Amino acid sequence: MLIEFTSRHFHAPDNVRSYAEQEVQRLHKVFNRITQCQIILLHENNKYTAELNLSMPSHKLNVKETTDNATKSINRAVNKMRVRVRKVKDKMITH
């Protein structure tokens, strides 16, 4: 899986970057046909927004979460994406 990390309006520390990449790697355990994941971390008005754009065969999924903490935003976005990936996987298996 190809992972791209982008931080906008601030310089993300290396530990936040590696944390985001580790969390996204856990999605690959749910469905191993994920080809690409783009992580965008925004900082505006003392709020952090984590946006995940995930690509898999014949599907593109997007999730966005905003909180006052960068790691909390990443956690919530990954959890939301995990639910969506499971739904897509179940639909692929049943059809």
mmCIF file of C-alpha atoms in Angstrom:
data_model
loop_
_atom_site.group_PDB
_atom_site.id
_atom_site.type_symbol
_atom_site.label_atom_id
_atom_site.label_comp_id
_atom_site.label_asym_id
_atom_site.label_seq_id
_atom_site.Cartn_x
_atom_site.Cartn_y
_atom_site.Cartn_z
ATOM 1 C CA MET A 1 0.000 0.000 0.000
ATOM 2 C CA LEU A 2 1.309 3.420 -0.983
ATOM 3 C CA ILE A 3 0.923 6.031 1.784
ATOM 4 C CA GLU A 4 1.222 9.767 1.128
ATOM 5 C CA PHE A 5 1.328 12.223 4.017
ATOM 6 C CA THR A 6 0.665 15.953 3.640
ATOM 7 C CA SER A 7 0.444 18.602 6.342
ATOM 8 C CA ARG A 8 -1.105 21.948 5.502
ATOM 9 C CA HIS A 9 -0.635 25.264 7.303
ATOM 10 C CA PHE A 10 1.940 23.804 9.715
ATOM 11 C CA HIS A 11 4.941 21.508 9.858
ATOM 12 C CA ALA A 12 3.925 18.139 11.313
ATOM 13 C CA PRO A 13 6.500 16.573 13.647
ATOM 14 C CA ASP A 14 7.979 13.232 12.653
ATOM 15 C CA ASN A 15 6.236 11.412 15.508
ATOM 16 C CA VAL A 16 2.792 12.566 14.272
ATOM 17 C CA ARG A 17 3.690 11.536 10.743
ATOM 18 C CA SER A 18 4.868 8.063 11.792
ATOM 19 C CA TYR A 19 1.832 7.656 14.071
ATOM 20 C CA ALA A 20 -0.525 8.433 11.169
ATOM 21 C CA GLU A 21 1.259 5.978 8.897
ATOM 22 C CA GLN A 22 1.139 3.206 11.544
ATOM 23 C CA GLU A 23 -2.582 3.744 12.087
ATOM 24 C CA VAL A 24 -3.300 3.623 8.355
ATOM 25 C CA GLN A 25 -1.260 0.411 8.034
ATOM 26 C CA ARG A 26 -3.820 -1.212 10.339
ATOM 27 C CA LEU A 27 -6.459 -0.680 7.620
ATOM 28 C CA HIS A 28 -4.474 -2.999 5.373
ATOM 29 C CA LYS A 29 -5.158 -5.819 7.857
ATOM 30 C CA VAL A 30 -8.906 -5.306 7.424
ATOM 31 C CA PHE A 31 -8.759 -5.451 3.611
ATOM 32 C CA ASN A 32 -5.500 -6.324 1.879
ATOM 33 C CA ARG A 33 -6.457 -4.985 -1.575
ATOM 34 C CA ILE A 34 -6.059 -1.322 -0.594
ATOM 35 C CA THR A 35 -3.709 0.269 -3.126
ATOM 36 C CA GLN A 36 -3.214 3.833 -1.909
ATOM 37 C CA CYS A 37 -3.972 6.036 1.085
ATOM 38 C CA GLN A 38 -3.531 9.777 1.221
ATOM 39 C CA ILE A 39 -3.346 11.400 4.671
ATOM 40 C CA ILE A 40 -3.925 15.154 4.821
ATOM 41 C CA LEU A 41 -3.515 16.898 8.172
ATOM 42 C CA LEU A 42 -4.775 20.498 8.353
ATOM 43 C CA HIS A 43 -4.336 23.045 11.136
ATOM 44 C CA GLU A 44 -6.809 25.944 11.156
ATOM 45 C CA ASN A 45 -8.236 28.015 14.017
ATOM 46 C CA ASN A 46 -6.575 25.813 16.683
ATOM 47 C CA LYS A 47 -8.323 22.752 15.219
ATOM 48 C CA TYR A 48 -6.735 19.766 13.509
ATOM 49 C CA THR A 49 -8.493 18.094 10.607
ATOM 50 C CA ALA A 50 -7.419 14.644 9.457
ATOM 51 C CA GLU A 51 -8.573 13.669 5.998
ATOM 52 C CA LEU A 52 -8.066 10.174 4.578
ATOM 53 C CA ASN A 53 -8.487 9.380 0.887
ATOM 54 C CA LEU A 54 -8.322 5.647 0.274
ATOM 55 C CA SER A 55 -8.168 3.848 -3.069
ATOM 56 C CA MET A 56 -9.030 0.238 -3.696
ATOM 57 C CA PRO A 57 -10.184 -1.590 -6.811
ATOM 58 C CA SER A 58 -13.345 0.130 -8.127
ATOM 59 C CA HIS A 59 -13.773 2.208 -4.930
ATOM 60 C CA LYS A 60 -12.529 5.503 -3.537
ATOM 61 C CA LEU A 61 -13.365 6.335 0.073
ATOM 62 C CA ASN A 62 -13.027 9.702 1.833
ATOM 63 C CA VAL A 63 -13.196 10.532 5.530
ATOM 64 C CA LYS A 64 -12.683 13.808 7.388
ATOM 65 C CA GLU A 65 -12.488 14.366 11.158
ATOM 66 C CA THR A 66 -11.843 17.583 13.119
ATOM 67 C CA THR A 67 -10.790 17.862 16.772
ATOM 68 C CA ASP A 68 -8.487 19.994 18.899
ATOM 69 C CA ASN A 69 -5.722 17.350 18.878
ATOM 70 C CA ALA A 70 -3.863 15.930 15.854
ATOM 71 C CA THR A 71 -3.613 12.342 17.102
ATOM 72 C CA LYS A 72 -7.253 12.309 18.177
ATOM 73 C CA SER A 73 -8.276 13.452 14.689
ATOM 74 C CA ILE A 74 -6.168 10.713 13.117
ATOM 75 C CA ASN A 75 -7.659 8.070 15.442
ATOM 76 C CA ARG A 76 -11.233 9.070 14.707
ATOM 77 C CA ALA A 77 -10.630 9.243 10.955
ATOM 78 C CA VAL A 78 -8.999 5.798 10.898
ATOM 79 C CA ASN A 79 -11.817 4.277 12.967
ATOM 80 C CA LYS A 80 -14.425 5.786 10.662
ATOM 81 C CA MET A 81 -12.514 4.526 7.623
ATOM 82 C CA ARG A 82 -12.237 1.046 9.137
ATOM 83 C CA VAL A 83 -16.044 0.846 9.328
ATOM 84 C CA ARG A 84 -16.389 1.974 5.710
ATOM 85 C CA VAL A 85 -13.755 -0.472 4.454
ATOM 86 C CA ARG A 86 -15.513 -3.355 6.228
ATOM 87 C CA LYS A 87 -18.821 -2.374 4.576
ATOM 88 C CA VAL A 88 -17.224 -2.321 1.133
ATOM 89 C CA LYS A 89 -15.442 -5.615 1.784
ATOM 90 C CA ASP A 90 -18.663 -7.290 2.921
ATOM 91 C CA LYS A 91 -20.503 -6.044 -0.161
ATOM 92 C CA MET A 92 -17.731 -7.349 -2.418
ATOM 93 C CA ILE A 93 -17.840 -10.759 -0.770
ATOM 94 C CA THR A 94 -21.640 -11.127 -0.822
ATOM 95 C CA HIS A 95 -22.056 -10.012 -4.440
#
